[in-house]
GROMACS .gro file of C-alpha atoms in nm:
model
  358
    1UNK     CA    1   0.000   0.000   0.000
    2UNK     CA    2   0.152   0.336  -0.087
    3UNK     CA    3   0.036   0.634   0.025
    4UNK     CA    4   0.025   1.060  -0.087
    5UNK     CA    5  -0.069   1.393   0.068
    6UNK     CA    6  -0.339   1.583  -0.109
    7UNK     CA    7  -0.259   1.969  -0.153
    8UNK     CA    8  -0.514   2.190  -0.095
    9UNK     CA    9  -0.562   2.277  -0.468
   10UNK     CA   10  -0.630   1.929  -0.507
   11UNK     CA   11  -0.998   1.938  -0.394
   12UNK     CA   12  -1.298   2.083  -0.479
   13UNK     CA   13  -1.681   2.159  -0.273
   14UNK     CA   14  -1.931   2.226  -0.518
   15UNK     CA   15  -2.320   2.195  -0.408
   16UNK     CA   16  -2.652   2.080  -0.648
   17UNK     CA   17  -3.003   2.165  -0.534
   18UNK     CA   18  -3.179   1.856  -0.651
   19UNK     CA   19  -3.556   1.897  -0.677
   20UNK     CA   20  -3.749   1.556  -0.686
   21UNK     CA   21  -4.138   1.505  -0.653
   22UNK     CA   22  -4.312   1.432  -0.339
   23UNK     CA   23  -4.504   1.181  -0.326
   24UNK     CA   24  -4.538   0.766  -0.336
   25UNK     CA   25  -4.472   0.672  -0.678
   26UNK     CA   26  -4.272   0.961  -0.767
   27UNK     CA   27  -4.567   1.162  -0.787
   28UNK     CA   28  -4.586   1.546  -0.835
   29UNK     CA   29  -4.923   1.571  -0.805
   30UNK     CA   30  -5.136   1.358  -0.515
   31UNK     CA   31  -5.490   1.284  -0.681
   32UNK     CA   32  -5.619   1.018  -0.463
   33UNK     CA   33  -5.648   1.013  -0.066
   34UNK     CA   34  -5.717   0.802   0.168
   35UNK     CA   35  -5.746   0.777   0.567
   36UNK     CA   36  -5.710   0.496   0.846
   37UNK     CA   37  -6.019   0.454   1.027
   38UNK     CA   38  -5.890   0.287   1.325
   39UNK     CA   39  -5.635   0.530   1.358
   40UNK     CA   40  -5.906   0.792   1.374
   41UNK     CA   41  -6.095   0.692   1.606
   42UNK     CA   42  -5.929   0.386   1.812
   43UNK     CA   43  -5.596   0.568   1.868
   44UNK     CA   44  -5.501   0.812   2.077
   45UNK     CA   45  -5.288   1.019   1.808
   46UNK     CA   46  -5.691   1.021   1.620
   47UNK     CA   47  -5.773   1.274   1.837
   48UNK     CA   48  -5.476   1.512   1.714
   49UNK     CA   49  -5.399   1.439   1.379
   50UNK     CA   50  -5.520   1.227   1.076
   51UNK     CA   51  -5.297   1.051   0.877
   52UNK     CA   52  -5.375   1.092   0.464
   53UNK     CA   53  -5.286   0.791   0.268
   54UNK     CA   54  -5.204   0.779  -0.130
   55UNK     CA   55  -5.385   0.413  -0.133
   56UNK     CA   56  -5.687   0.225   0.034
   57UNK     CA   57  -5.497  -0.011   0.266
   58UNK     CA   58  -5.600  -0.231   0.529
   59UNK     CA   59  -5.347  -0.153   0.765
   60UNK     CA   60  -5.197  -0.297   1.018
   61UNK     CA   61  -5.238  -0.561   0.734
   62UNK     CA   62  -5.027  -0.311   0.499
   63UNK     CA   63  -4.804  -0.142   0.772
   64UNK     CA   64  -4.545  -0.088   0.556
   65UNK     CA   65  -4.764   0.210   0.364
   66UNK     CA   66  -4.647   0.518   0.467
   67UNK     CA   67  -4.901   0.873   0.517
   68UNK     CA   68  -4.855   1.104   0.230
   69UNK     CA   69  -4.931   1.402   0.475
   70UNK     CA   70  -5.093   1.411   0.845
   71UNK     CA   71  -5.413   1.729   0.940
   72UNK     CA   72  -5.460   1.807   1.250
   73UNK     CA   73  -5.697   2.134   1.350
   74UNK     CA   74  -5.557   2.381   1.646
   75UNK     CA   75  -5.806   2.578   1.803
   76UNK     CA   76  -5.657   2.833   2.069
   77UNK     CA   77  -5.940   2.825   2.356
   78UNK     CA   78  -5.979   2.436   2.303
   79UNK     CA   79  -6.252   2.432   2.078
   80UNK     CA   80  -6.402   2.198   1.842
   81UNK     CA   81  -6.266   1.831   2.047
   82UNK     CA   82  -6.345   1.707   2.408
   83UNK     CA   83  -6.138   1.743   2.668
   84UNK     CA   84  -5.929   1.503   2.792
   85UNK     CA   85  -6.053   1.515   3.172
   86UNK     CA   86  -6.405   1.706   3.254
   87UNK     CA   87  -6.232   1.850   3.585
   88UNK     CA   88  -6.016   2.014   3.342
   89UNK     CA   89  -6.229   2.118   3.067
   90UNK     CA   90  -5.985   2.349   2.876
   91UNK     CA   91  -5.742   2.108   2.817
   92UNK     CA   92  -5.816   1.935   2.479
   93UNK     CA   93  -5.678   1.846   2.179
   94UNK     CA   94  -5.701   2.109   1.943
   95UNK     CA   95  -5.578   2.276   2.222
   96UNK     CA   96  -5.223   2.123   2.231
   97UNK     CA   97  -5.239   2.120   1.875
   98UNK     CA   98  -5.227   2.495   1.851
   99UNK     CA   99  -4.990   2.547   2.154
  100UNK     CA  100  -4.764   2.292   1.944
  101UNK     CA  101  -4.735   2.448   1.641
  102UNK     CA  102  -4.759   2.857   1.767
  103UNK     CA  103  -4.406   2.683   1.993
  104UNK     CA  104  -4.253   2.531   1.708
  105UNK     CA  105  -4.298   2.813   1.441
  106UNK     CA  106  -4.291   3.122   1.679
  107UNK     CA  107  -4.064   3.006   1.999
  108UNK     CA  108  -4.350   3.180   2.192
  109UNK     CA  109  -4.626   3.027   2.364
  110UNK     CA  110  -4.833   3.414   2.415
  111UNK     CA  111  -4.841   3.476   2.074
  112UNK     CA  112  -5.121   3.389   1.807
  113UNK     CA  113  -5.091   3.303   1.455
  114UNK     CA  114  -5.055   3.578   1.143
  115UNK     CA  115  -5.142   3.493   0.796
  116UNK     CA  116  -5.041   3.869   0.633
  117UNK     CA  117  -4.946   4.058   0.918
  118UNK     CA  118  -5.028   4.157   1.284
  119UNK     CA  119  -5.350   4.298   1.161
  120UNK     CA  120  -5.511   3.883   1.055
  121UNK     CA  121  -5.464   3.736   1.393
  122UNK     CA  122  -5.657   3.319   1.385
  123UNK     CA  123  -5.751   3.167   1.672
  124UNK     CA  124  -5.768   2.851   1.506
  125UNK     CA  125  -5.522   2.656   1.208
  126UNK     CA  126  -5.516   2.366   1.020
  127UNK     CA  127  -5.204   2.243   0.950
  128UNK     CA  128  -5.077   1.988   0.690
  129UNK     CA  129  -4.767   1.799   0.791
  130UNK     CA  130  -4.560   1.618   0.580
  131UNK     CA  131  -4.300   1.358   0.695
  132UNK     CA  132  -3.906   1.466   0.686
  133UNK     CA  133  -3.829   1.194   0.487
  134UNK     CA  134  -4.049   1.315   0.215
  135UNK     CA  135  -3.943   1.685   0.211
  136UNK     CA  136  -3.584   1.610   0.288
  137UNK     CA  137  -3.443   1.951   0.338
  138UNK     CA  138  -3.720   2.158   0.261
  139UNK     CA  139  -4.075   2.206   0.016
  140UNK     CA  140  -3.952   2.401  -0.376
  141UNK     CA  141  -4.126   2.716  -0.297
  142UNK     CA  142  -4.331   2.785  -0.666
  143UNK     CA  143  -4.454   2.395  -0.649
  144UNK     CA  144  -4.712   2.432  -0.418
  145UNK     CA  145  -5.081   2.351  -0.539
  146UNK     CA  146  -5.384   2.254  -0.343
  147UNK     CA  147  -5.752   2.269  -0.401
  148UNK     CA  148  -6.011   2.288  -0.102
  149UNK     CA  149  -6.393   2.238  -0.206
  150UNK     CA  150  -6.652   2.292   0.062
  151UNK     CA  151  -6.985   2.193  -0.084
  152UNK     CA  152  -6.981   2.331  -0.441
  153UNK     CA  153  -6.725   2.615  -0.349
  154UNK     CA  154  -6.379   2.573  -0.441
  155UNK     CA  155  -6.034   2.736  -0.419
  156UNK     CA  156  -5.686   2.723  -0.543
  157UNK     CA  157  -5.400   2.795  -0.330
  158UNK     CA  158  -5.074   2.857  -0.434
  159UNK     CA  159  -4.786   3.028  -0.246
  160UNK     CA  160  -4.636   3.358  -0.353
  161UNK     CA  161  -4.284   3.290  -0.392
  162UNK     CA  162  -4.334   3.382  -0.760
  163UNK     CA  163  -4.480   3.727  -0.676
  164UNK     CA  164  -4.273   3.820  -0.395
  165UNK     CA  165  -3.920   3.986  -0.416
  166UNK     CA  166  -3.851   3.969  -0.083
  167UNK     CA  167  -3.799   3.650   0.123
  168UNK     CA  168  -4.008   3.655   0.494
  169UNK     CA  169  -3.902   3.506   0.777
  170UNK     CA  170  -4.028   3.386   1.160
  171UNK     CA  171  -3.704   3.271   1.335
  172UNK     CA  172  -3.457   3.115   1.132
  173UNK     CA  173  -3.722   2.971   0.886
  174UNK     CA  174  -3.848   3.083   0.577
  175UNK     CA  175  -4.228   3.160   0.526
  176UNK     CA  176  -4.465   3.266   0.228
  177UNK     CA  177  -4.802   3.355   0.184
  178UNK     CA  178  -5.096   3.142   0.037
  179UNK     CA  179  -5.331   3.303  -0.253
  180UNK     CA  180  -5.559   3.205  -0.442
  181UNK     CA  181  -5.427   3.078  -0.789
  182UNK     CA  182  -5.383   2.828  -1.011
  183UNK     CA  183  -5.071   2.584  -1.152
  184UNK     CA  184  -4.951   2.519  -1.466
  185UNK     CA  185  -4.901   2.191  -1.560
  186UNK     CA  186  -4.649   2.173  -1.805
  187UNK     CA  187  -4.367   2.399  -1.616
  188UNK     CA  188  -4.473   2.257  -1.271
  189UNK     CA  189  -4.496   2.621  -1.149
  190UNK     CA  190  -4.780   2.773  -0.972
  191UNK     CA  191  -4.945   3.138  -1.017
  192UNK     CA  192  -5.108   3.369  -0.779
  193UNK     CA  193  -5.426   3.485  -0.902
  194UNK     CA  194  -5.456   3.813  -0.703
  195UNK     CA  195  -5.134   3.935  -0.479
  196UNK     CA  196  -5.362   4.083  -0.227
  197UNK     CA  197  -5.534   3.925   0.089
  198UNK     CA  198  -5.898   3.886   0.171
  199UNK     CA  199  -5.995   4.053   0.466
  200UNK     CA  200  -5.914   3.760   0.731
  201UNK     CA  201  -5.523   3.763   0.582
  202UNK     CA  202  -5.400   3.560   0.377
  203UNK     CA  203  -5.511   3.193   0.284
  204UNK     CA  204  -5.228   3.039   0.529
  205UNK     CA  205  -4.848   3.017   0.537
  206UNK     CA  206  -4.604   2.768   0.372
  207UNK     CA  207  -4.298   2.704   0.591
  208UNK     CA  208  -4.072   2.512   0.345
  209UNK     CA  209  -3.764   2.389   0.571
  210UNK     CA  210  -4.049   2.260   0.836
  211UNK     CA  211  -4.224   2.094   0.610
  212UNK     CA  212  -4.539   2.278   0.701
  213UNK     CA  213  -4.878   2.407   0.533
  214UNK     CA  214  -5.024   2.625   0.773
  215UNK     CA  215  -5.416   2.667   0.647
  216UNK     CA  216  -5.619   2.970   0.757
  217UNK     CA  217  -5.999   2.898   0.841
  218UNK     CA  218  -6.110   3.248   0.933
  219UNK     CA  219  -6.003   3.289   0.547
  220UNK     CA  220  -6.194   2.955   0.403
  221UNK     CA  221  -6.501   3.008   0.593
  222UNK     CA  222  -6.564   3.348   0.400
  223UNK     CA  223  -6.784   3.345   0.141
  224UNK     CA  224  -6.727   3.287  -0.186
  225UNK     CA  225  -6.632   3.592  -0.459
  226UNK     CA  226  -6.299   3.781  -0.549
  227UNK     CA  227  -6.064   3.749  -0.224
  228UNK     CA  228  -6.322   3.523  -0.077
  229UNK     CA  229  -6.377   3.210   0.066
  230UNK     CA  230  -6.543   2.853   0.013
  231UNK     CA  231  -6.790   2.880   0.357
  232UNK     CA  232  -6.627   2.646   0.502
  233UNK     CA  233  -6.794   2.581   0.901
  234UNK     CA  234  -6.568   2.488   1.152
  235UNK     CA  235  -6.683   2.312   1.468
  236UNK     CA  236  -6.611   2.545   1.782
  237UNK     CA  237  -6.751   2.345   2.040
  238UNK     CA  238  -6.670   2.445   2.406
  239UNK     CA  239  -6.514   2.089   2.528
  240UNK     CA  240  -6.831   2.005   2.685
  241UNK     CA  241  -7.010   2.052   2.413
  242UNK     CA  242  -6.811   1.841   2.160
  243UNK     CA  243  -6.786   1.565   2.461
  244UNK     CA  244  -7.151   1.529   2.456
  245UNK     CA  245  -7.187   1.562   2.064
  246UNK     CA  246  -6.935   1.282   1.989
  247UNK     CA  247  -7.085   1.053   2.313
  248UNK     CA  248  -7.385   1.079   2.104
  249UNK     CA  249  -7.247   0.940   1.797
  250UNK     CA  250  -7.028   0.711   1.965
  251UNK     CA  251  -6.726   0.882   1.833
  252UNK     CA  252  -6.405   0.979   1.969
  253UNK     CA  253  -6.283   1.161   1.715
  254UNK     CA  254  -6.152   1.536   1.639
  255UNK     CA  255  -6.452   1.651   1.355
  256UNK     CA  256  -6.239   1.907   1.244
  257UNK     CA  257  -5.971   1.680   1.100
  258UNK     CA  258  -6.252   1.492   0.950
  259UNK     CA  259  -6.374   1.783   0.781
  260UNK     CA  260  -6.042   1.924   0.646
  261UNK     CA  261  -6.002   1.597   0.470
  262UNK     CA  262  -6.303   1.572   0.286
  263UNK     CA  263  -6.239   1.907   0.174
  264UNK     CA  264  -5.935   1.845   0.029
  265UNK     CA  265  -6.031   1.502  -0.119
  266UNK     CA  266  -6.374   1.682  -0.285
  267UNK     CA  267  -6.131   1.813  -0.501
  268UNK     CA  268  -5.811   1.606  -0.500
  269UNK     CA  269  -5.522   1.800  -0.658
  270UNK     CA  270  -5.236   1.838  -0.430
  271UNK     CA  271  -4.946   1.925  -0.635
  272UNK     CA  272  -4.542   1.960  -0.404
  273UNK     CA  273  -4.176   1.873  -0.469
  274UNK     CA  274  -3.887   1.829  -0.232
  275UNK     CA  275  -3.535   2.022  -0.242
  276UNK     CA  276  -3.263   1.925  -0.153
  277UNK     CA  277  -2.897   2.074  -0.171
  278UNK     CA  278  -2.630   1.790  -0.242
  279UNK     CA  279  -2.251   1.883  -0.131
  280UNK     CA  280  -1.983   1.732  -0.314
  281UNK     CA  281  -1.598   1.747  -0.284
  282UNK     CA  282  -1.366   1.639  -0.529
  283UNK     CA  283  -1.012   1.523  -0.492
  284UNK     CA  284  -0.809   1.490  -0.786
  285UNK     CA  285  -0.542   1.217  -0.708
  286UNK     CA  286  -0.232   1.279  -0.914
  287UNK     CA  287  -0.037   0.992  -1.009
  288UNK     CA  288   0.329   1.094  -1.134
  289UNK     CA  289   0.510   0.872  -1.343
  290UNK     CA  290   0.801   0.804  -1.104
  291UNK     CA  291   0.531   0.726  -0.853
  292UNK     CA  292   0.307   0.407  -0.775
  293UNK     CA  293   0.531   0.211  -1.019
  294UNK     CA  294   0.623  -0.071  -0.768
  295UNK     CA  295   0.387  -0.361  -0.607
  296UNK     CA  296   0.357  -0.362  -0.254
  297UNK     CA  297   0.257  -0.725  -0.275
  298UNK     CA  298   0.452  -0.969  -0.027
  299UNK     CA  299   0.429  -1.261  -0.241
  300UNK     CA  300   0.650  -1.157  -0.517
  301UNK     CA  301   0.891  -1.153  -0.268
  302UNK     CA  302   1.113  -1.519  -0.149
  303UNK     CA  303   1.244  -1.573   0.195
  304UNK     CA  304   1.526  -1.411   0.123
  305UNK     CA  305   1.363  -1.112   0.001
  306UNK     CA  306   1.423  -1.131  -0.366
  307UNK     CA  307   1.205  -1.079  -0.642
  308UNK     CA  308   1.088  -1.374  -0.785
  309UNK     CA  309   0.963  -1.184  -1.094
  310UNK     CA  310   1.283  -1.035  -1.295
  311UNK     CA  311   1.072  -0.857  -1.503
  312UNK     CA  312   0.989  -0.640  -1.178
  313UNK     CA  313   1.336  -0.547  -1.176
  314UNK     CA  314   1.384  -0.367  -1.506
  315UNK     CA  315   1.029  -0.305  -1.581
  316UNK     CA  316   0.814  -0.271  -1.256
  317UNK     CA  317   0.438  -0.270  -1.339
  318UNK     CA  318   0.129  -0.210  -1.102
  319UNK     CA  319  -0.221  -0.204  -1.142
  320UNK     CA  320  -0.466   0.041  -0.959
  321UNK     CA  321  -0.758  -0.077  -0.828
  322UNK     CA  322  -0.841   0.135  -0.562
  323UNK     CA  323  -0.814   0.471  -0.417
  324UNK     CA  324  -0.819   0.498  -0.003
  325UNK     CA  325  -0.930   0.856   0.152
  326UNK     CA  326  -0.705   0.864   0.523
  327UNK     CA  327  -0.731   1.094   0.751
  328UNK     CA  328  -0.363   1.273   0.960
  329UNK     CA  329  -0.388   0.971   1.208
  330UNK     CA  330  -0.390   0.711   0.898
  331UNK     CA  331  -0.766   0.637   0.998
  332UNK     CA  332  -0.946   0.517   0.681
  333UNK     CA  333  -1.229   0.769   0.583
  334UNK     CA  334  -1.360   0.624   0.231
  335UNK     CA  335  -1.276   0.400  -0.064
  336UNK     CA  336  -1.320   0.448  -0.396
  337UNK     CA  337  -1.339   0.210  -0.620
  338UNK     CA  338  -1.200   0.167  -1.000
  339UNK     CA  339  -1.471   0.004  -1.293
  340UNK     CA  340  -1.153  -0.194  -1.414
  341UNK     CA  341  -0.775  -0.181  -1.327
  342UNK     CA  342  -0.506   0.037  -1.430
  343UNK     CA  343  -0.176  -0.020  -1.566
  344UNK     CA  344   0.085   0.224  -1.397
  345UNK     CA  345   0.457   0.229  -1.520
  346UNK     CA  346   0.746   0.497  -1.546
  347UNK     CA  347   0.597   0.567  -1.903
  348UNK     CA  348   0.203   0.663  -1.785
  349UNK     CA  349   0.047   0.903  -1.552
  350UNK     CA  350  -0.295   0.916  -1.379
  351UNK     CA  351  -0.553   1.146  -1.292
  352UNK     CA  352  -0.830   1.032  -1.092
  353UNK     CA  353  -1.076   1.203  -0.967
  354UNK     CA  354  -1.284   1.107  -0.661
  355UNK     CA  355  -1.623   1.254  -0.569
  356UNK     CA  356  -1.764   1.238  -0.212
  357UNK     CA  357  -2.184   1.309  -0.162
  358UNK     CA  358  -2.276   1.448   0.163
   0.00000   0.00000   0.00000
């Protein structure tokens, strides 16, 4: 094994932003959705969240299936689910489910959402969730598409990363608008309709690098017209109230959730792609001719350490098969392998070049 120092104009960092689609199947555009029953209702995560499905499984039969995206409704008093414990009635789910998400996006448990500015303050979300491992780093702002259809109302909503110069943040994370628009098929791009806001704010937020569709249902549940809404009705049940309302159907579940999916499967279009920035370095391993010329291999040697190839002698020969990335300490970092062998002698030189993804 021989071994040589890399100089520092030897490598190279160069990054890709790879943009893939984001759904099962490779799928740009979700058409068909699907929920878990049992999870609805006989789990205890049913009463938070509801997980959307790209087929109609039988799970646990098909556990393997993984949610496309999970809604779950926030309400800030409480409203709209039962409480957990009647001696503590303000303590439900849609509850934590707001608390949750105003933590996560805003650091602060005080504040209330915005969709548009201070002036289009919600006491309630929806929020669509998807997975980490579906996003990867972070939602391609301009590929957002989903339609909403309460009764026969529907809406569009696109975010406005194609209208907007200027890039918003909350925290560290990036954040853009949702309006009313339409997308374009062919260049996978979506297009406001109208820049401005109805008078509840904007349609919701889009946190890319959370992997988070905020939904605003002061905005929805306007009426229908030019910055309006679909009149979509949200249950705001006290926590008493929605106990007794879902003892009397013998249901368990969050409504809400219920509600925001048929919505969005009324009118199935949910259009997303992933981004993700790929780092590469390259070394370029120079191989001299006076260098690498002699076989390191303890078999051509006898017992009394002579060659037992005379050919070696006059006209050493190696072949390359590998090149070893070490670290100071000799450690061995990564190996990179040759599609066939290479002939080195005094007469040839090499330049290899080795790529590392990260």
């Amino acid at each position: 094994m021989s071994f040589g120092a890399y100089n520092p104009e030897d490598q190279v960092l160069s990054s890709d932003t790879l943009i893939s689609p984001m759904w099962d199947g490779d799928l740009t555009t979700l058409n068909t959705y699907y929920s878990w029953s049992s999870q609805e209702v006989n789990t205890t995560s049913g009463k938070f969240f509801l997980n959307v499905y790209a087929s109609n499984i039988n799970l646990p039969a098909s556990s393997s299936a993984q949610p496309q995206f999970s809604v779950a409704y926030g309400h800030i008093s409480g409203s709209g689910s039962a409480y957990f414990n009647s001696l503590v009635p303000d303590k439900t789910p849609t509850r934590d489910v707001y608390g949750q998400f105003r933590s996560l996006v805003y650091g602060d448990e005080n504040t209330s959402f915005q969709f548009g500015g201070s002036s289009f303050v919600s006491k309630d979300i929806i929020v669509l969730s998807v997975a980490r491992s579906r996003f990867k780093e972070s939602f391609n702002p301009g590929s957002f598409f989903l339609t909403i259809k309460s009764g026969s109302n529907q809406i569009g909503l696109v975010d406005d990363s194609t209208v907007t110069t200027t890039s918003t943040y909350i925290g560290t994370s990036r954040v853009y608008q949702l309006l009313s628009g339409s997308f374009n098929t062919s260049t996978q791009v979506s297009v406001p309709s109208s820049s401005n806001y109805t008078v509840s704010g904007s349609y919701g937020i889009m946190i890319p690098d959370e992997g988070l569709i905020i939904l605003n249902p002061r905005a929805l549940a306007l009426a229908p017209g030019a910055l309006g809404g679909i009149g979509a009705i949200f249950n705001e049940y006290s926590s008493s109230q929605a106990a007794n309302y879902f003892t009397a159907l013998g249901q368990t579940f969050n409504i809400n959730n219920r509600m925001v999916f048929d919505m969005i499967s009324n009118a199935p279009t949910f259009s997303l792609q992933n981004s993700e920035t790929v780092s590469s370095r390259y070394f370029f391993t120079r191989v001299k001719n006076s260098e690498f010329n002699y076989t390191t291999n303890p078999t051509v040697i006898d017992s009394n350490g002579n060659l037992l190839y005379t050919q070696l002698i006059y006209n050493p020969q190696t072949y390359i098969t590998t090149v070893g990335l070490y670290n100071n300490s000799g450690d061995l970092l990564a190996v990179a392998k040759l599609n066939k062998p290479l002939v080195k002698d005094f007469t040839k030189e090499l330049l290899l070049r080795v790529k590392l993804d990260f």
